[in-house]
Short mmCIF file of C-alpha atoms in Angstrom, two decimals:
data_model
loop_
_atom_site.label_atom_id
_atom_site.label_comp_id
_atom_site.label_asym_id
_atom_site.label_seq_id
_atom_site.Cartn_x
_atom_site.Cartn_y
_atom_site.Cartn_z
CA UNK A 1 0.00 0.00 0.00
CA UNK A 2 1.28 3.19 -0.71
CA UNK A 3 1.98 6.61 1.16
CA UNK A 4 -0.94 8.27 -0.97
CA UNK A 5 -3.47 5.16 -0.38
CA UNK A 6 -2.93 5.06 3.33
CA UNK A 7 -3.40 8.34 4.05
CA UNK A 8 -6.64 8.50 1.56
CA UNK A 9 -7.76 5.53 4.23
CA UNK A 10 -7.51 7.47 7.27
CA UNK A 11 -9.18 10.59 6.00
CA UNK A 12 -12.29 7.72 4.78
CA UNK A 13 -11.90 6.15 8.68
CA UNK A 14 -11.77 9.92 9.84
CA UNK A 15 -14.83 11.20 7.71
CA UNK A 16 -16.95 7.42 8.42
CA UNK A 17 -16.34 7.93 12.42
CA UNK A 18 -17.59 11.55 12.36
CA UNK A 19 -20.60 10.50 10.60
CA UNK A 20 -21.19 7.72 12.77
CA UNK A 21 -20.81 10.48 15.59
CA UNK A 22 -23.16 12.61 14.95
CA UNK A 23 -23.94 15.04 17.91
CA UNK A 24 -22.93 12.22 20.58
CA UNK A 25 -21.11 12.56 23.62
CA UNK A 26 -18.43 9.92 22.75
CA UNK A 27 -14.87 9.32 24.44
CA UNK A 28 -12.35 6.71 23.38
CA UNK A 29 -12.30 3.99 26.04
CA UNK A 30 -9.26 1.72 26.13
CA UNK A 31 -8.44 -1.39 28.18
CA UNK A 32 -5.09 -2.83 28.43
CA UNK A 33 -4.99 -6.62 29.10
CA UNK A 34 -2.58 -8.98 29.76
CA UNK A 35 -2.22 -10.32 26.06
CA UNK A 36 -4.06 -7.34 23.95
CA UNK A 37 -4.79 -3.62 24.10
CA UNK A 38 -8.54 -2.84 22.98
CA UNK A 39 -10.12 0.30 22.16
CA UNK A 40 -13.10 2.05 20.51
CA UNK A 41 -15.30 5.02 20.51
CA UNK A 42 -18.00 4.58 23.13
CA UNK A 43 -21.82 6.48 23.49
CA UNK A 44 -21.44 7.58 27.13
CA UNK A 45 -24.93 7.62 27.47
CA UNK A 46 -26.01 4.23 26.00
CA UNK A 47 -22.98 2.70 26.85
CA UNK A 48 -22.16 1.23 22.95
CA UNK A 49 -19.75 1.10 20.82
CA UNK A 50 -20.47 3.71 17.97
CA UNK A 51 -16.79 2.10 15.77
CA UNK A 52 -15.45 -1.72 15.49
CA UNK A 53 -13.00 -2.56 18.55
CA UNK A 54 -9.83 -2.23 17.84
CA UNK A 55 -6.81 -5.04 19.17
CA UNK A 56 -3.19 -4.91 19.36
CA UNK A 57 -1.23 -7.14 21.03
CA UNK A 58 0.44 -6.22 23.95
CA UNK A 59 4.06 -5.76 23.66
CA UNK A 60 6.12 -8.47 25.89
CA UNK A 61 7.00 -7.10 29.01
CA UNK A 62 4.89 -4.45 29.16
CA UNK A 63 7.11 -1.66 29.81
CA UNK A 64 5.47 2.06 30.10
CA UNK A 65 7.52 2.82 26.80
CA UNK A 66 5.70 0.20 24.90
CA UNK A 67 2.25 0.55 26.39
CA UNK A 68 2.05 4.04 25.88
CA UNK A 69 3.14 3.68 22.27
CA UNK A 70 0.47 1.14 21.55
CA UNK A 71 -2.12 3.39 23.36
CA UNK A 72 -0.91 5.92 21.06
CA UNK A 73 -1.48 3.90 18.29
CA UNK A 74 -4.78 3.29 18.90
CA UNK A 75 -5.34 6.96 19.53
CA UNK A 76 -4.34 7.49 15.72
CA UNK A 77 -5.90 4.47 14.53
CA UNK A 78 -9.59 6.63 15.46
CA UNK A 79 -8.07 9.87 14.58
CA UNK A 80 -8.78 10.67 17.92
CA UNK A 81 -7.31 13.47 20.42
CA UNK A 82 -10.82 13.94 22.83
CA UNK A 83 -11.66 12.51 25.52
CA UNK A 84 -9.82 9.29 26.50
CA UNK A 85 -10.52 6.77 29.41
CA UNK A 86 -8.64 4.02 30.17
CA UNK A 87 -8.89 0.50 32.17
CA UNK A 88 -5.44 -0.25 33.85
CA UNK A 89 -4.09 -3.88 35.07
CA UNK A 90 -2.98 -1.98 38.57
CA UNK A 91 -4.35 -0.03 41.74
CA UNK A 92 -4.69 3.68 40.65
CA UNK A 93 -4.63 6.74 42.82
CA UNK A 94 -4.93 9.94 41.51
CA UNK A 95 -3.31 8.42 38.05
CA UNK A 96 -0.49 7.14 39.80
CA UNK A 97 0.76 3.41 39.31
CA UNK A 98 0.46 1.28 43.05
CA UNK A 99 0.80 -1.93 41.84
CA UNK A 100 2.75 -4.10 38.58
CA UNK A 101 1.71 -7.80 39.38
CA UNK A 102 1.31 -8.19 35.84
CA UNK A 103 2.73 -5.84 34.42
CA UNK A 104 6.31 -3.94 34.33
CA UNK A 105 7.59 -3.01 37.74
CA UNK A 106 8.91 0.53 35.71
CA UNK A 107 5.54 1.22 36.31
CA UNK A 108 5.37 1.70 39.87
CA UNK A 109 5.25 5.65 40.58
CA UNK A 110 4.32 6.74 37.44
CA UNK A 111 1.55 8.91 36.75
CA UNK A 112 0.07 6.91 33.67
CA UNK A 113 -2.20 9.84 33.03
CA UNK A 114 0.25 12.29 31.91
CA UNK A 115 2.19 9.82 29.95
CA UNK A 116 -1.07 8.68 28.05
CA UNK A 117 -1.73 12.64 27.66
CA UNK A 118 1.86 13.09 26.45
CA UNK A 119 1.41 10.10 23.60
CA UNK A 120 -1.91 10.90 22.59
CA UNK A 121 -2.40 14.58 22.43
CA UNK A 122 -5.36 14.72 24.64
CA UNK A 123 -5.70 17.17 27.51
CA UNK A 124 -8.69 14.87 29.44
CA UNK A 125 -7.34 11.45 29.86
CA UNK A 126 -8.23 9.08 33.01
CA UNK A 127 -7.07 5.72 34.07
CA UNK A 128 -8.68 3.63 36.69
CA UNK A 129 -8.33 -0.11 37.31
CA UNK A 130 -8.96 -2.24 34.39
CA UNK A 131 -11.70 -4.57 36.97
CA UNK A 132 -13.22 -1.56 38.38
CA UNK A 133 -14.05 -0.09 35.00
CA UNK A 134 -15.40 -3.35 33.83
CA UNK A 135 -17.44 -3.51 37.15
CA UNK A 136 -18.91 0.24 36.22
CA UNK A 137 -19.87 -1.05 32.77
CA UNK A 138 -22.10 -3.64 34.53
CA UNK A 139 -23.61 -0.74 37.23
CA UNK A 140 -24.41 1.97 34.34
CA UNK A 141 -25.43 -0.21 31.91
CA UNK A 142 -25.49 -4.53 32.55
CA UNK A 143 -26.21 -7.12 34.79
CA UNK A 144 -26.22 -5.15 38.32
CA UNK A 145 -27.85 -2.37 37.17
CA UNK A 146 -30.43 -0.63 39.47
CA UNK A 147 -29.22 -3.58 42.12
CA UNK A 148 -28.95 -1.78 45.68
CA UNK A 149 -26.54 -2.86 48.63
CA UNK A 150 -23.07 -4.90 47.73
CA UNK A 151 -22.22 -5.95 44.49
CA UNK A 152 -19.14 -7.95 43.40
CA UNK A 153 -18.04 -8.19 39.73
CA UNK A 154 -15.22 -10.44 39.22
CA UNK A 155 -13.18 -10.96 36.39
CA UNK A 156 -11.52 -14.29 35.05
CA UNK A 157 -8.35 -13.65 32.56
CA UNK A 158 -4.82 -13.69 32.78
CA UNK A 159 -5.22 -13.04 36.69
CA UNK A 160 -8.55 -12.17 38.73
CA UNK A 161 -10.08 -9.16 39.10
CA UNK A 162 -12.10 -7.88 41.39
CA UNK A 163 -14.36 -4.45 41.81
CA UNK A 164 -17.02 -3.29 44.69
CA UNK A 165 -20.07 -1.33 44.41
CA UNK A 166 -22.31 -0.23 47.87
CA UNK A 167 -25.64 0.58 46.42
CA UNK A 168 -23.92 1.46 43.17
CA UNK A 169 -21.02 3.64 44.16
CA UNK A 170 -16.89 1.91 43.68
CA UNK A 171 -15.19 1.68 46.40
CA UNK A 172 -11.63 1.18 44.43
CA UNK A 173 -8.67 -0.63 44.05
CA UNK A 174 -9.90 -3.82 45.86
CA UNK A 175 -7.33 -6.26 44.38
CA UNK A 176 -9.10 -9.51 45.76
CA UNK A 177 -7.78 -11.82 42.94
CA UNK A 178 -4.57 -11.69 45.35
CA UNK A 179 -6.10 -12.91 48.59
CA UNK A 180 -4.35 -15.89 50.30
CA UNK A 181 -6.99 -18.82 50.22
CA UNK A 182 -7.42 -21.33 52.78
CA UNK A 183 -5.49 -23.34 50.68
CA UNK A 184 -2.30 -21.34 51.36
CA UNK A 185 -2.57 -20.30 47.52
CA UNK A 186 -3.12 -16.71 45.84
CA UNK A 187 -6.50 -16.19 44.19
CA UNK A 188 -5.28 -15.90 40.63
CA UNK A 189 -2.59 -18.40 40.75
CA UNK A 190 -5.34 -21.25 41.26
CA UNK A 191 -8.32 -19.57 39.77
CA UNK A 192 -7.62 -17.40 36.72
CA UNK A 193 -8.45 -18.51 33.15
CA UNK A 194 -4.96 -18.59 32.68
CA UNK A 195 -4.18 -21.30 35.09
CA UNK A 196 -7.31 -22.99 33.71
CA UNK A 197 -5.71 -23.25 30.52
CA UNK A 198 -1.80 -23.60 31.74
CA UNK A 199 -3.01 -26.55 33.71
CA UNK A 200 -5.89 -28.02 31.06
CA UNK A 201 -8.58 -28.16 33.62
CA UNK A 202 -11.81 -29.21 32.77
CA UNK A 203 -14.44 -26.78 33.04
CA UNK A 204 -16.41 -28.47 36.31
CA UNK A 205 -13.05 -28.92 37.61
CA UNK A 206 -11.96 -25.16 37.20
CA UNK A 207 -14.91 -24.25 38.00
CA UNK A 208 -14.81 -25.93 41.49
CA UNK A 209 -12.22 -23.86 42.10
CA UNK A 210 -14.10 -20.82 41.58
CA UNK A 211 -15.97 -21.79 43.79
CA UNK A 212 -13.76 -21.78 46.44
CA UNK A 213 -12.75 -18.63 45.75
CA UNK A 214 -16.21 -17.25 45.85
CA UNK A 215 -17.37 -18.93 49.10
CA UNK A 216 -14.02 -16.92 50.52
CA UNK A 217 -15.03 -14.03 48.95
CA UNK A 218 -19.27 -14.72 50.33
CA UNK A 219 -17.81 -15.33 53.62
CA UNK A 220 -16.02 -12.22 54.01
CA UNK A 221 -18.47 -9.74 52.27
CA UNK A 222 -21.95 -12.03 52.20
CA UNK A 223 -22.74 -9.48 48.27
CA UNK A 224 -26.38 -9.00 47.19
CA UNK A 225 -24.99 -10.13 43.90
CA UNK A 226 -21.72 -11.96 42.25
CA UNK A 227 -21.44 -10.63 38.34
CA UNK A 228 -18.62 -12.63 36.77
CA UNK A 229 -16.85 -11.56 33.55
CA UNK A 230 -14.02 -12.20 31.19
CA UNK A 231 -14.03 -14.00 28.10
CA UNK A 232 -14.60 -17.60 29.76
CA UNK A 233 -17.76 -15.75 31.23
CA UNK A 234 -19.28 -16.50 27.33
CA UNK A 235 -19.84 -20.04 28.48
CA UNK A 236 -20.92 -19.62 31.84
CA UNK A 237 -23.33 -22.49 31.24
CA UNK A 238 -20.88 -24.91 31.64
CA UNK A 239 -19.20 -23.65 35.11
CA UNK A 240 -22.06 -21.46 36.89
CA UNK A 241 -23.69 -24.77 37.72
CA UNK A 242 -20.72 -25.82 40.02
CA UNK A 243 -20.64 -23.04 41.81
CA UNK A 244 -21.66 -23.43 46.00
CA UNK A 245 -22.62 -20.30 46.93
CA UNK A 246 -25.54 -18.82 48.41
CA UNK A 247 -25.59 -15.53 46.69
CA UNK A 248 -26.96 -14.86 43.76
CA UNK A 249 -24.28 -15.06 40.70
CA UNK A 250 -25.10 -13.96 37.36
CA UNK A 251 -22.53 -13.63 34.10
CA UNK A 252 -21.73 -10.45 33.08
CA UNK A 253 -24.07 -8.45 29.99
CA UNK A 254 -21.45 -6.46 28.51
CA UNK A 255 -19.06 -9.23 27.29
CA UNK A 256 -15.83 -8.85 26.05
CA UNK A 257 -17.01 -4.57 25.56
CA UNK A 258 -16.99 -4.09 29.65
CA UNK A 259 -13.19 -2.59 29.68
CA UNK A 260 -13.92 -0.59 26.76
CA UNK A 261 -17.56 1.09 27.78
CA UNK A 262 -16.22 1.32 31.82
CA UNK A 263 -12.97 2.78 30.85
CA UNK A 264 -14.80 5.69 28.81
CA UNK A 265 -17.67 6.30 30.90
CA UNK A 266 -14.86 7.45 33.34
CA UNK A 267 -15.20 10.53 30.78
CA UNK A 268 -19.14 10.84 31.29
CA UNK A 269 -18.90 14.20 33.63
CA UNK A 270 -15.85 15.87 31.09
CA UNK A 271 -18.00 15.45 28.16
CA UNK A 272 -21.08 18.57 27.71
CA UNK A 273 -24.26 17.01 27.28
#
């Protein structure tokens, strides 16, 4: 492709997404994962995607270098220099990096705000945790919507994580997929997708260990409501069954677009209606 034929495809992409835009109040929400970095153009008021998600890989390592240059990417993938939220694999305070369990420990300190601002262009970016964003997606807009008291979303991936909602307000940065079981074992290293697949489990036998997390997690908290998400949570059918708990547990609604929609409703009070 040449120089000429690439650049008449962005100004198509540009011209197609402001169409598609209308008089909106859109952000860009992007969610970093442990194997990809996804991002789109989200309604902030129905909570949809108004453009196709868009994936790439995340770079080995993880480093804030490499990240940001990715997020950056995606940035000029949908011509975009607005509004940007962002869901983070790490506690967050105040945009500043707590935590690197799977990600870079270069990140620890940074502000990943100002270096997402610095990549991107934009002057209004925010970064929470990539589970509590999820978890908002579900409050605003999916399965524990309108729900009063405690709610616990839960995420199964690469680790396990883990967001809290008292009669629909966060309470943040509750990084749960590292509690030390009973069985002397961390969370995520004996219930995350990714052990289910390292170790080939069967689903009833994975999800019996789900369980045990959750019966922890009842015993501890006794929730109004469980929401579990991730991309195993598409076929819940096969491991909700197994699960021994006495609250209520439901899959999550939003699917594989929860990061995406939570980490750019962040935006929802920067953005005029």
């Amino acid at each position: 492709m040449t120089k000429a034929s690439r650049a008449d495809d962005s100004i198509t992409k540009s011209a197609e997404i402001q169409l598609n835009i209308g008089s909106r109040r859109i952000a860009l929400g992007i969610d970093i994962g442990g194997s990809g970095i996804k991002g789109a153009l989200v309604d902030l008021d129905l909570g949809e995607l108004v453009t196709e998600r868009h994936r790439i890989p995340t770079p080995e390592g993880a480093s804030p270098k490499d990240v940001c240059r990715v997020v950056g990417e995606l940035a000029k993938h949908f011509n975009w220099n607005g509004p940007i939220g962002v869901g983070f694999p790490a506690a967050i305070r105040r945009g500043e990096v707590l935590t690197a369990a799977n990600i870079s420990k270069e990140w620890i300190g940074l502000n990943v705000e100002e270096l997402i601002k610095k990549e991107t262009g934009s002057s209004l970016v925010k970064v929470a945790n990539d589970a509590d964003v999820a978890g908002c997606a579900e409050v605003e807009f999916g399965a524990a919507k309108g729900v009063p008291g405690l709610v616990m979303m839960f995420t199964f991936g690469t680790g396990i994580g883990a967001s809290l909602f008292i009669d629909g307000k966060l309470v943040p940065n509750a990084e749960l997929g590292h509690i030390i079981l009973a069985n002397g074992l961390e969370a995520e290293l004996f219930a995350s997708d990714a052990v289910r697949s390292k170790e080939d489990l069967g689903m009833k036998k994975w999800g019996g260990r789900v369980s045990t997390f959750l019966v922890y997690m009842e015993s501890l908290f006794w929730p109004d409501l469980i929401v579990v998400g991730g991309g195993i949570s598409k076929k819940h059918e096969k491991w909700l069954p197994v699960l021994n708990v006495k609250t209520k547990v439901v899959p999550a609604q939003m699917m594989n677009a929860a990061g995406i929609v939570g980490a750019a409703a962040q935006m929802a009070s920067f953005v005029p209606q």
